[in-house]
CSV table of C-alpha atoms and ligand atoms in Angstrom, one decimal:
chain,number,residue,atom,x,y,z
A,14,MET,CA,27.4,-40.8,30.1
A,15,THR,CA,28.5,-40.2,26.2
A,16,SER,CA,28.1,-37.8,23.6
A,17,SER,CA,25.2,-39.0,21.7
A,18,THR,CA,23.0,-38.1,24.9
A,19,PHE,CA,24.2,-34.8,24.3
A,20,GLN,CA,23.5,-35.2,20.1
A,21,ASP,CA,20.1,-36.0,21.4
A,22,THR,CA,19.3,-33.0,23.3
A,23,VAL,CA,20.7,-30.3,20.5
A,24,ASN,CA,19.0,-32.2,17.7
A,25,GLU,CA,15.7,-31.2,19.4
A,26,PHE,CA,16.3,-27.9,18.7
A,27,VAL,CA,17.4,-29.0,14.7
A,28,LEU,CA,14.3,-28.5,12.5
A,29,SER,CA,13.4,-30.7,9.6
A,30,LYS,CA,11.6,-29.1,6.9
A,31,ASP,CA,8.6,-31.3,7.8
A,32,GLN,CA,8.6,-28.8,11.1
A,33,VAL,CA,9.0,-25.5,9.5
A,34,GLN,CA,6.3,-26.6,6.9
A,35,LYS,CA,4.1,-27.1,9.5
A,36,ILE,CA,4.5,-24.0,11.3
A,37,ILE,CA,4.0,-22.1,7.6
A,38,ASP,CA,1.0,-24.0,7.3
A,39,GLY,CA,-0.4,-23.3,11.3
A,40,LEU,CA,0.6,-19.9,11.4
A,41,THR,CA,-1.1,-18.9,7.8
A,42,GLU,CA,-4.3,-20.8,9.0
A,43,GLU,CA,-4.1,-18.2,12.2
A,44,LEU,CA,-3.4,-15.7,10.1
A,45,VAL,CA,-6.8,-16.3,8.4
A,46,GLU,CA,-8.9,-17.2,11.1
A,47,GLY,CA,-7.5,-13.9,12.7
A,48,LEU,CA,-9.4,-11.6,10.2
A,49,SER,CA,-12.5,-12.9,10.8
A,50,THR,CA,-13.0,-14.3,14.6
A,51,LYS,CA,-14.7,-12.0,17.1
A,52,ASP,CA,-13.7,-14.3,20.2
A,53,PRO,CA,-12.1,-11.8,22.3
A,54,LYS,CA,-9.6,-14.4,23.4
A,55,ASN,CA,-8.3,-14.3,20.1
A,56,ILE,CA,-5.5,-11.6,20.1
A,57,THR,CA,-4.6,-11.9,16.6
A,58,GLN,CA,-4.7,-9.7,13.9
A,59,GLN,CA,-5.2,-6.3,15.7
A,60,PRO,CA,-6.9,-3.9,13.2
A,61,SER,CA,-4.5,-0.8,13.7
A,62,TYR,CA,-6.7,2.0,12.2
A,63,ILE,CA,-4.3,3.7,10.0
A,64,THR,CA,-4.4,2.8,6.2
A,65,ARG,CA,-1.8,5.0,4.6
A,66,LEU,CA,2.0,4.7,5.1
A,67,PRO,CA,4.0,7.9,5.2
A,68,THR,CA,5.1,9.3,2.1
A,69,GLY,CA,8.3,11.1,3.6
A,70,GLN,CA,7.2,14.4,3.4
A,71,GLU,CA,5.4,14.7,6.6
A,72,THR,CA,6.8,18.1,9.4
A,73,GLY,CA,6.4,19.3,12.8
A,74,LEU,CA,7.0,18.5,16.2
A,75,TYR,CA,5.6,15.4,17.8
A,76,LEU,CA,6.0,14.0,21.2
A,77,ALA,CA,6.3,10.1,21.5
A,78,ILE,CA,6.8,7.2,24.1
A,79,ASP,CA,7.4,3.7,23.6
A,80,MET,CA,6.9,1.5,26.2
A,81,GLY,CA,8.7,-1.9,25.8
A,82,GLY,CA,9.1,-5.4,28.0
A,83,THR,CA,12.5,-3.6,29.4
A,84,ASN,CA,12.5,0.6,28.4
A,85,LEU,CA,10.2,3.2,28.6
A,86,ARG,CA,11.6,5.5,26.1
A,87,THR,CA,10.5,9.1,26.0
A,88,ALA,CA,10.9,11.7,22.8
A,89,ALA,CA,10.5,14.8,21.4
A,90,VAL,CA,10.3,14.1,17.6
A,91,HIS,CA,10.6,17.2,14.5
A,92,LEU,CA,9.8,15.4,11.7
A,93,LEU,CA,11.9,17.5,8.8
A,94,GLY,CA,10.4,16.1,5.3
A,95,ASP,CA,12.3,14.1,2.8
A,96,GLY,CA,12.6,11.0,5.3
A,97,GLN,CA,14.5,13.5,7.4
A,98,VAL,CA,13.7,13.3,11.2
A,99,GLY,CA,15.3,14.7,14.5
A,100,VAL,CA,14.9,13.3,17.3
A,101,THR,CA,15.7,13.9,21.5
A,102,MET,CA,15.2,10.6,23.2
A,103,GLU,CA,15.8,9.7,26.9
A,104,LYS,CA,15.6,5.7,27.8
A,105,HIS,CA,14.5,4.6,31.3
A,106,GLU,CA,14.5,1.2,32.5
A,107,ILE,CA,11.1,-0.6,33.7
A,108,THR,CA,11.9,-2.1,37.5
A,109,HIS,CA,10.7,-5.0,38.4
A,110,ASP,CA,8.4,-2.8,41.3
A,111,LEU,CA,7.1,-1.0,38.6
A,112,LYS,CA,5.8,-3.9,35.9
A,113,THR,CA,4.3,-5.7,39.3
A,114,GLY,CA,2.7,-2.8,40.6
A,115,THR,CA,-0.7,-0.4,40.9
A,116,GLY,CA,-1.7,1.1,37.2
A,117,GLU,CA,-1.9,4.1,39.0
A,118,ALA,CA,2.1,4.2,39.9
A,119,MET,CA,3.5,3.2,36.8
A,120,PHE,CA,1.1,5.7,34.5
A,121,ASP,CA,2.4,8.6,37.4
A,122,TRP,CA,5.6,7.4,36.4
A,123,ILE,CA,5.6,8.1,32.7
A,124,ALA,CA,4.0,11.2,33.1
A,125,ASP,CA,6.9,12.2,35.4
A,126,CYS,CA,9.2,10.7,32.5
A,127,THR,CA,7.5,12.5,30.5
A,128,ALA,CA,7.9,16.0,32.4
A,129,GLN,CA,11.8,15.1,32.6
A,130,LEU,CA,11.4,15.1,28.6
A,131,LEU,CA,9.7,18.1,28.1
A,132,LYS,CA,12.2,19.8,30.9
A,133,SER,CA,15.4,18.3,28.6
A,134,VAL,CA,14.0,20.2,25.2
A,135,ALA,CA,13.0,23.1,26.9
A,136,LEU,CA,9.8,23.3,25.6
A,137,ASP,CA,7.6,26.4,27.1
A,138,LEU,CA,4.5,24.7,28.7
A,139,GLY,CA,2.9,28.0,29.5
A,140,THR,CA,2.7,29.2,25.6
A,141,THR,CA,2.0,25.7,23.6
A,142,ALA,CA,-1.5,24.0,23.5
A,143,ASP,CA,-1.9,20.8,23.8
A,144,LEU,CA,1.2,18.8,22.8
A,145,GLN,CA,0.2,16.0,20.6
A,146,MET,CA,1.5,12.3,21.7
A,147,GLY,CA,2.0,9.3,19.4
A,148,VAL,CA,2.4,5.9,21.8
A,149,THR,CA,4.2,2.5,21.0
A,150,PHE,CA,2.7,-0.3,23.6
A,151,SER,CA,4.4,-2.9,22.7
A,152,PHE,CA,2.0,-5.3,24.4
A,153,ALA,CA,-1.4,-6.7,22.7
A,154,LEU,CA,-4.3,-4.4,22.8
A,155,HIS,CA,-7.5,-4.5,21.3
A,156,GLN,CA,-7.3,-0.8,19.5
A,157,THR,CA,-11.1,0.6,18.9
A,158,ALA,CA,-10.1,3.5,17.4
A,159,ILE,CA,-6.9,5.1,16.2
A,160,ASN,CA,-6.3,6.5,19.5
A,161,ARG,CA,-7.8,4.6,21.7
A,162,GLY,CA,-7.8,0.5,22.8
A,163,THR,CA,-8.0,-2.1,25.7
A,164,VAL,CA,-5.3,-3.9,27.6
A,165,LEU,CA,-5.6,-7.3,27.0
A,166,ALA,CA,-3.1,-9.8,28.3
A,167,MET,CA,0.5,-8.2,29.5
A,168,GLY,CA,3.1,-10.9,29.4
A,169,LYS,CA,6.9,-10.1,29.4
A,170,GLY,CA,6.9,-10.1,33.3
A,171,PHE,CA,4.6,-7.8,33.7
A,172,ASP,CA,1.7,-8.2,36.0
A,173,LEU,CA,0.0,-4.6,36.7
A,174,SER,CA,-3.4,-4.4,39.2
A,175,ASP,CA,-6.5,-2.5,37.7
A,176,VAL,CA,-4.9,-1.8,33.7
A,177,MET,CA,-6.4,-5.0,31.9
A,178,GLY,CA,-9.7,-4.1,29.8
A,179,LYS,CA,-9.1,-0.4,30.5
A,180,ASP,CA,-8.7,2.3,27.5
A,181,LEU,CA,-4.9,3.3,27.2
A,182,LYS,CA,-5.3,6.9,25.8
A,183,ASP,CA,-7.6,7.2,29.5
A,184,LEU,CA,-4.7,5.1,31.7
A,185,LEU,CA,-1.8,7.7,29.9
A,186,GLU,CA,-4.1,10.7,30.2
A,187,GLY,CA,-5.5,10.3,33.6
A,188,GLY,CA,-1.3,10.4,34.6
A,189,PHE,CA,-0.3,13.5,32.3
A,190,ALA,CA,-3.7,15.1,34.5
A,191,ARG,CA,-2.3,14.1,38.0
A,192,LYS,CA,1.0,15.6,37.0
A,193,ASN,CA,-0.7,18.9,35.2
A,194,LEU,CA,1.2,18.0,31.4
A,195,PRO,CA,-0.9,19.6,28.3
A,196,VAL,CA,-0.7,16.4,26.4
A,197,SER,CA,-3.2,14.7,25.0
A,198,VAL,CA,-3.0,11.2,22.8
A,199,SER,CA,-3.2,11.1,19.5
A,200,ALA,CA,-2.3,7.9,17.9
A,201,ILE,CA,-1.6,4.6,19.9
A,202,ILE,CA,0.5,1.9,18.3
A,203,ASN,CA,1.8,-1.5,18.3
A,204,ASP,CA,5.9,-1.7,18.4
A,205,THR,CA,5.8,-3.6,15.1
A,206,VAL,CA,3.6,-0.9,13.5
A,207,GLY,CA,6.2,1.2,14.7
A,208,THR,CA,8.8,-0.3,13.1
A,209,LEU,CA,6.7,-0.5,9.5
A,210,VAL,CA,5.7,3.0,9.7
A,211,SER,CA,9.0,4.3,10.2
A,212,HIS,CA,11.0,1.9,8.1
A,213,ALA,CA,8.5,3.1,5.1
A,214,TYR,CA,9.1,6.5,5.8
A,215,VAL,CA,13.2,6.0,5.0
A,216,SER,CA,12.6,2.6,2.6
A,217,PRO,CA,9.2,2.9,0.5
A,218,SER,CA,9.4,-0.9,-0.5
A,219,THR,CA,8.6,-1.9,3.6
A,220,LYS,CA,5.8,-3.8,3.7
A,221,ILE,CA,6.1,-5.7,6.8
A,222,GLY,CA,7.4,-4.5,10.0
A,223,VAL,CA,8.8,-7.0,12.5
A,224,ILE,CA,10.4,-6.8,16.1
A,225,LEU,CA,12.7,-9.4,17.5
A,226,ALA,CA,13.8,-8.3,20.7
A,227,THR,CA,12.4,-9.3,24.3
A,228,GLY,CA,9.9,-10.8,22.5
A,229,THR,CA,8.9,-11.1,19.1
A,230,ASN,CA,5.6,-10.0,16.6
A,231,ALA,CA,4.8,-8.5,13.2
A,232,ALA,CA,2.4,-6.3,11.1
A,233,TYR,CA,2.0,-6.2,7.7
A,234,ILE,CA,-1.0,-4.3,5.5
A,235,GLU,CA,-4.3,-6.1,5.0
A,236,ARG,CA,-6.9,-5.9,2.5
A,237,ALA,CA,-9.5,-4.2,4.6
A,238,ALA,CA,-12.4,-6.1,2.6
A,239,ASP,CA,-10.5,-9.0,3.8
A,240,VAL,CA,-10.8,-8.2,7.7
A,241,SER,CA,-14.3,-9.2,7.8
A,242,LYS,CA,-14.1,-8.5,12.3
A,243,TYR,CA,-13.2,-4.9,11.3
A,244,ASN,CA,-16.9,-2.8,11.9
A,245,GLY,CA,-14.9,0.9,11.8
A,246,PRO,CA,-15.2,3.6,8.9
A,247,ALA,CA,-14.6,2.2,5.2
A,248,CYS,CA,-11.3,1.9,3.8
A,249,ASP,CA,-9.3,-0.1,1.1
A,250,GLN,CA,-6.7,-1.1,3.5
A,251,MET,CA,-5.2,-1.0,6.5
A,252,ILE,CA,-2.0,-2.4,8.8
A,253,LEU,CA,-2.7,-5.3,11.3
A,254,ASN,CA,-0.5,-5.9,14.0
A,255,THR,CA,-0.4,-9.9,13.8
A,256,GLU,CA,0.5,-10.3,17.1
A,257,TRP,CA,1.9,-13.4,15.6
A,258,ASP,CA,3.7,-14.0,19.2
A,259,ALA,CA,0.2,-15.4,20.5
A,260,MET,CA,0.0,-18.3,17.6
A,261,GLY,CA,0.9,-22.0,17.7
A,262,LYS,CA,-2.2,-23.2,18.8
A,263,ALA,CA,-3.1,-27.2,18.3
A,264,SER,CA,0.4,-27.5,19.2
A,265,TYR,CA,2.2,-27.5,15.4
A,266,LEU,CA,5.2,-25.7,17.0
A,267,PRO,CA,7.8,-28.2,17.6
A,268,GLN,CA,7.9,-27.5,21.3
A,269,THR,CA,11.0,-29.2,23.3
A,270,LYS,CA,10.2,-30.5,26.8
A,271,TYR,CA,12.5,-27.4,27.8
A,272,ASP,CA,10.1,-25.0,25.9
A,273,LYS,CA,7.3,-26.7,27.7
A,274,GLU,CA,9.2,-25.9,31.1
A,275,ILE,CA,9.5,-22.0,30.5
A,276,ASP,CA,5.6,-21.6,29.3
A,277,ALA,CA,4.6,-23.6,32.8
A,278,VAL,CA,6.2,-21.6,35.0
A,279,SER,CA,5.7,-18.3,33.0
A,280,LEU,CA,3.3,-16.0,34.7
A,281,VAL,CA,0.7,-16.5,32.1
A,282,PRO,CA,1.0,-20.7,30.8
A,283,GLY,CA,-0.4,-21.3,27.8
A,284,PHE,CA,-0.1,-17.9,26.5
A,285,GLN,CA,2.5,-16.8,23.5
A,286,GLU,CA,4.0,-20.2,22.8
A,287,PHE,CA,5.7,-18.9,19.7
A,288,GLU,CA,7.2,-16.4,21.7
A,289,LYS,CA,8.4,-18.6,24.3
A,290,MET,CA,10.7,-20.4,21.5
A,291,VAL,CA,11.6,-17.6,19.9
A,292,SER,CA,12.5,-14.4,21.3
A,293,GLY,CA,15.1,-12.5,23.2
A,294,LEU,CA,13.6,-13.3,26.8
A,295,TYR,CA,13.3,-17.0,26.5
A,296,MET,CA,16.2,-18.1,24.3
A,297,GLY,CA,19.2,-17.8,27.0
A,298,GLU,CA,16.9,-19.7,29.5
A,299,LEU,CA,16.6,-22.5,26.9
A,300,VAL,CA,20.5,-22.8,26.9
A,301,ARG,CA,20.0,-22.8,30.8
A,302,LEU,CA,17.7,-25.6,31.1
A,303,SER,CA,19.2,-27.5,28.6
A,304,LEU,CA,22.5,-27.1,30.6
A,305,VAL,CA,20.8,-27.9,33.6
A,306,ASP,CA,19.4,-31.1,32.4
A,307,LEU,CA,22.8,-32.0,30.7
A,308,ILE,CA,25.0,-31.7,33.8
A,309,GLU,CA,22.6,-33.5,35.6
A,310,ARG,CA,23.0,-36.7,32.7
A,311,ASN,CA,26.7,-36.4,33.0
A,312,ALA,CA,25.9,-35.3,29.5
A,313,ILE,CA,28.3,-32.3,29.8
A,314,PHE,CA,30.7,-30.2,32.2
A,315,GLU,CA,31.4,-33.9,33.6
A,316,PHE,CA,33.8,-32.4,36.1
A,317,LEU,CA,30.7,-31.4,38.3
A,318,GLY,CA,29.7,-35.1,38.9
A,319,GLY,CA,26.1,-34.4,37.9
A,320,LYS,CA,25.7,-31.4,40.5
A,321,VAL,CA,24.1,-28.2,39.2
A,322,PRO,CA,25.9,-25.2,40.6
A,323,GLU,CA,23.9,-22.4,42.5
A,324,SER,CA,25.1,-20.0,39.9
A,325,LEU,CA,23.1,-21.5,36.9
A,326,LYS,CA,19.8,-22.6,39.3
A,327,PRO,CA,17.9,-19.0,39.2
A,328,ARG,CA,15.3,-18.7,36.1
A,329,LEU,CA,16.8,-16.6,33.3
A,330,ALA,CA,20.2,-16.4,34.8
A,331,PHE,CA,21.5,-17.3,31.6
A,332,LYS,CA,20.6,-14.5,29.5
A,333,THR,CA,20.4,-14.4,25.9
A,334,LEU,CA,23.4,-11.5,25.8
A,335,PHE,CA,25.6,-14.8,26.7
A,336,MET,CA,24.4,-16.2,23.6
A,337,SER,CA,25.5,-13.6,21.4
A,338,THR,CA,28.9,-13.5,23.1
A,339,ILE,CA,29.5,-17.3,22.7
A,340,GLU,CA,28.2,-17.4,18.6
A,341,SER,CA,30.4,-14.4,18.0
A,342,GLU,CA,33.9,-15.6,18.5
A,343,ASN,CA,34.8,-17.1,15.3
A,344,ASN,CA,38.0,-19.3,17.0
A,345,PRO,CA,37.5,-23.2,17.1
A,346,GLU,CA,38.8,-22.9,20.8
A,347,HIS,CA,35.7,-21.5,21.7
A,348,THR,CA,37.6,-19.2,24.9
A,349,ALA,CA,34.3,-17.3,24.7
A,350,VAL,CA,32.7,-19.8,26.6
A,351,ASP,CA,35.1,-19.9,29.3
A,352,HIS,CA,34.9,-16.6,29.9
A,353,VAL,CA,30.8,-16.7,30.4
A,354,PHE,CA,31.2,-19.6,32.7
A,355,LYS,CA,33.6,-18.3,34.9
A,356,SER,CA,32.8,-14.4,34.9
A,357,SER,CA,29.1,-14.8,35.1
A,358,PHE,CA,29.0,-18.0,37.0
A,359,GLY,CA,31.9,-18.8,38.7
A,360,ILE,CA,32.0,-22.1,36.9
A,361,GLU,CA,35.9,-23.1,35.8
A,362,GLY,CA,37.7,-26.5,34.4
A,363,LEU,CA,35.8,-26.7,31.8
A,364,THR,CA,37.2,-29.2,28.9
A,365,ALA,CA,37.5,-28.8,25.1
A,366,ASP,CA,34.5,-30.6,24.2
A,367,ASP,CA,32.6,-29.0,27.5
A,368,ARG,CA,33.3,-25.5,25.9
A,369,ARG,CA,32.2,-27.3,22.0
A,370,ARG,CA,29.2,-28.6,23.0
A,371,VAL,CA,28.0,-25.3,24.7
A,372,PHE,CA,28.8,-23.6,21.5
A,373,GLU,CA,26.7,-26.8,19.7
A,374,LEU,CA,23.7,-26.1,21.8
A,375,VAL,CA,23.7,-22.4,22.0
A,376,HIS,CA,24.1,-22.5,18.0
A,377,ALA,CA,20.9,-24.7,18.1
A,378,VAL,CA,18.7,-22.8,20.1
A,379,GLY,CA,19.9,-19.5,18.2
A,380,LYS,CA,19.2,-21.3,14.6
A,381,ARG,CA,16.2,-22.7,15.5
A,382,SER,CA,14.8,-19.4,16.8
A,383,ALA,CA,16.1,-17.5,13.4
A,384,THR,CA,14.7,-20.5,10.9
A,385,MET,CA,10.9,-20.4,13.3
A,386,THR,CA,11.0,-16.4,12.5
A,387,ALA,CA,11.7,-16.7,9.0
A,388,ALA,CA,8.5,-19.4,9.0
A,389,ALA,CA,6.6,-16.7,10.3
A,390,CYS,CA,7.5,-14.0,8.0
A,391,ALA,CA,7.1,-16.3,4.7
A,392,ALA,CA,3.4,-17.2,5.9
A,393,LEU,CA,3.0,-13.4,6.4
A,394,LEU,CA,4.5,-12.9,2.9
A,395,HIS,CA,2.1,-15.8,1.5
A,396,LYS,CA,-0.6,-13.7,2.7
A,397,ALA,CA,0.0,-10.6,1.5
A,398,ASN,CA,0.8,-11.6,-2.0
A,399,GLY,CA,-1.1,-10.4,-4.7
A,400,ALA,CA,-2.4,-7.6,-2.5
A,401,SER,CA,0.3,-5.3,-0.8
A,402,VAL,CA,3.2,-7.9,-1.6
A,403,ASN,CA,3.9,-9.3,-5.4
A,404,LEU,CA,6.5,-12.4,-5.2
A,405,ASP,CA,5.8,-13.0,-8.5
A,406,ASP,CA,7.1,-9.9,-9.7
A,407,ALA,CA,10.9,-10.3,-10.5
A,408,ASN,CA,11.2,-6.0,-10.5
A,409,GLU,CA,9.3,-5.8,-7.1
A,410,ILE,CA,11.6,-5.8,-3.6
A,411,THR,CA,9.8,-6.8,-0.4
A,412,THR,CA,11.5,-5.0,2.2
A,413,ILE,CA,10.8,-6.3,6.0
A,414,GLY,CA,12.0,-4.0,8.5
A,415,ILE,CA,13.2,-5.8,11.6
A,416,ASP,CA,14.2,-4.0,14.9
A,417,GLY,CA,14.7,-5.5,18.3
A,418,SER,CA,18.5,-6.5,19.8
A,419,VAL,CA,18.4,-10.2,18.5
A,420,PHE,CA,18.0,-9.2,15.1
A,421,GLU,CA,20.7,-6.6,15.8
A,422,LYS,CA,23.2,-8.1,18.1
A,423,TYR,CA,22.9,-11.7,17.5
A,424,PRO,CA,25.8,-12.9,15.0
A,425,HIS,CA,24.8,-14.5,12.0
A,426,PHE,CA,21.2,-13.7,12.4
A,427,SER,CA,20.2,-12.2,9.6
A,428,HIS,CA,21.9,-14.7,7.2
A,429,GLU,CA,20.5,-17.7,9.1
A,430,MET,CA,16.8,-15.9,8.2
A,431,MET,CA,17.7,-15.5,4.6
A,432,GLU,CA,19.5,-18.8,4.5
A,433,ALA,CA,16.0,-20.4,6.2
A,434,LEU,CA,13.5,-18.2,3.3
A,435,THR,CA,15.4,-19.2,0.6
A,436,GLU,CA,14.8,-22.9,1.0
A,437,ILE,CA,10.9,-22.0,2.2
A,438,LEU,CA,10.3,-19.8,-1.0
A,439,GLY,CA,12.9,-20.7,-3.8
A,440,LYS,CA,15.9,-18.8,-4.7
A,441,ASP,CA,13.8,-16.2,-7.1
A,442,ARG,CA,11.5,-15.1,-4.9
A,443,ALA,CA,13.7,-15.1,-1.8
A,444,SER,CA,16.2,-12.7,-4.1
A,445,ARG,CA,13.7,-10.4,-3.8
A,446,ILE,CA,12.9,-10.0,-0.5
A,447,ARG,CA,15.3,-7.2,1.9
A,448,LEU,CA,15.4,-8.1,5.5
A,449,GLU,CA,16.5,-4.7,7.2
A,450,LEU,CA,17.6,-3.0,10.3
A,451,ALA,CA,15.0,-0.9,11.2
A,452,ARG,CA,16.1,1.1,14.6
A,453,ASP,CA,14.1,3.3,16.7
A,454,GLY,CA,10.6,2.7,14.7
A,455,GLY,CA,9.1,2.8,18.2
A,456,CYS,CA,9.2,6.4,18.7
A,457,ILE,CA,9.2,7.9,15.4
A,458,GLY,CA,6.9,5.8,14.4
A,459,ALA,CA,4.4,6.8,16.8
A,460,ALA,CA,5.2,10.3,15.8
A,461,LEU,CA,4.4,9.6,12.4
A,462,VAL,CA,1.1,8.3,12.8
A,463,ALA,CA,0.3,11.1,15.6
A,464,MET,CA,1.0,13.5,12.7
A,465,VAL,CA,-0.8,10.9,9.8
A,466,SER,CA,-3.8,10.4,12.6
A,467,HIS,CA,-4.1,15.1,13.1
A,468,SER,CA,-3.9,14.8,9.1
A,469,GLY,CA,-6.7,12.5,8.4
A,470,GLY,CA,-4.8,9.8,7.1
A,471,ALA,CA,-6.3,7.4,9.4
A,472,VAL,CA,-9.8,6.0,9.7
B,519,GLC,C1,4.8,-8.9,22.5
B,519,GLC,C2,3.6,-8.2,22.3
B,519,GLC,C3,3.2,-7.5,20.9
B,519,GLC,C4,4.7,-7.0,20.8
B,519,GLC,C5,5.9,-8.0,21.1
B,519,GLC,C6,7.3,-7.2,20.2
B,519,GLC,O1,4.4,-10.1,21.9
B,519,GLC,O2,2.5,-8.9,22.9
B,519,GLC,O3,2.2,-6.7,21.4
B,519,GLC,O4,4.6,-6.5,19.7
B,519,GLC,O5,6.0,-8.5,22.1
B,519,GLC,O6,7.8,-6.3,21.4
């Protein structure tokens, strides 16, 4: 077949101005709707019960855990004041068996990992009163207090029995009690909230926290009076966890047939459709599905004669990391493409055209993710404008703290996001936005919120 067939596939990932505007309008509508809806199925715009950002002057020792889609991090965080922190952190991979086993096994394991951390930092449990722990939970939670919340749908390949609808503080403290650990959960936050809080500790103009990793999501600061579904104690403003991952209703998202396929075979079809188009867990899979289709149509790798190699058949076999490797090579021969296919898939014999095509496909999928994330940030900036953000004041800088491997490691991601933001917001407004890498927001943010909660800075 001709290269136009290949180009058709690539073009499906290239967004028009109109498609980008539809994403912004659709997300804005859902951001507004999420403030009032009491429908328990709508998991967006979750109140965090956090009503102020840290000042940078906080001090004390707090434990923290950060449970993400891939790893569990445990940390002892010393807040030293002046924006300084001392952290001892340990990382444990969450295995497939744990992700798909019982809640009890998962929370026993978390307690074991915490015990290991306490051993490493040599805290004398005999003489310590209850240790306060801040928890970052990178899944949707219906928060009912600063340290309580019921677990909603999990996604990211998790399928734990006996956990949905239960209170996370009870689940965690149950594990700690079974292992005789004197640990109390004093704060539970989403990872985006942790990113916002911890980045504000070092960069006070931070008004939005974004995660771009296995999943994607964002948190921002909203006027409490606008959050009509919130019925807790009175406050002026509050950090909201948008759960923008789950937005994308009424198909304003420009899904290709590959996006639809990813959704259809996922553990929870119809859930997190925005995330499935954007985040690190799925970008590589989009490339794989496109490649399989292109090979079958003989529109790439013609030497295979339309037969898809076994190595390219398993779901998620093409990692987003391979895309980073391919895009980081600044060489028109695209030899990194050869390397990836030879070393990871045993496929050799690519032509110069094949290499260029793989590069173009990878680039289109990566750029779409950056553009869609920029569109989502623009929707959030519009929503917050005039309240926590002022895009029209030439002297006001708004920082978006972004954590996650996609933003950190994917070549040119930040640049492409900024380009898209400039196109959407115009040069002047975009020049007042800073996209900054926020690191380890999970643990430090959780420790900060545990402290803020302890000192009465939360409702
Ligand atoms: C998923 C979770 C969300 C989290 C995001 C980034 O979308 O539902 O809570 O913030 O991943 O880790």
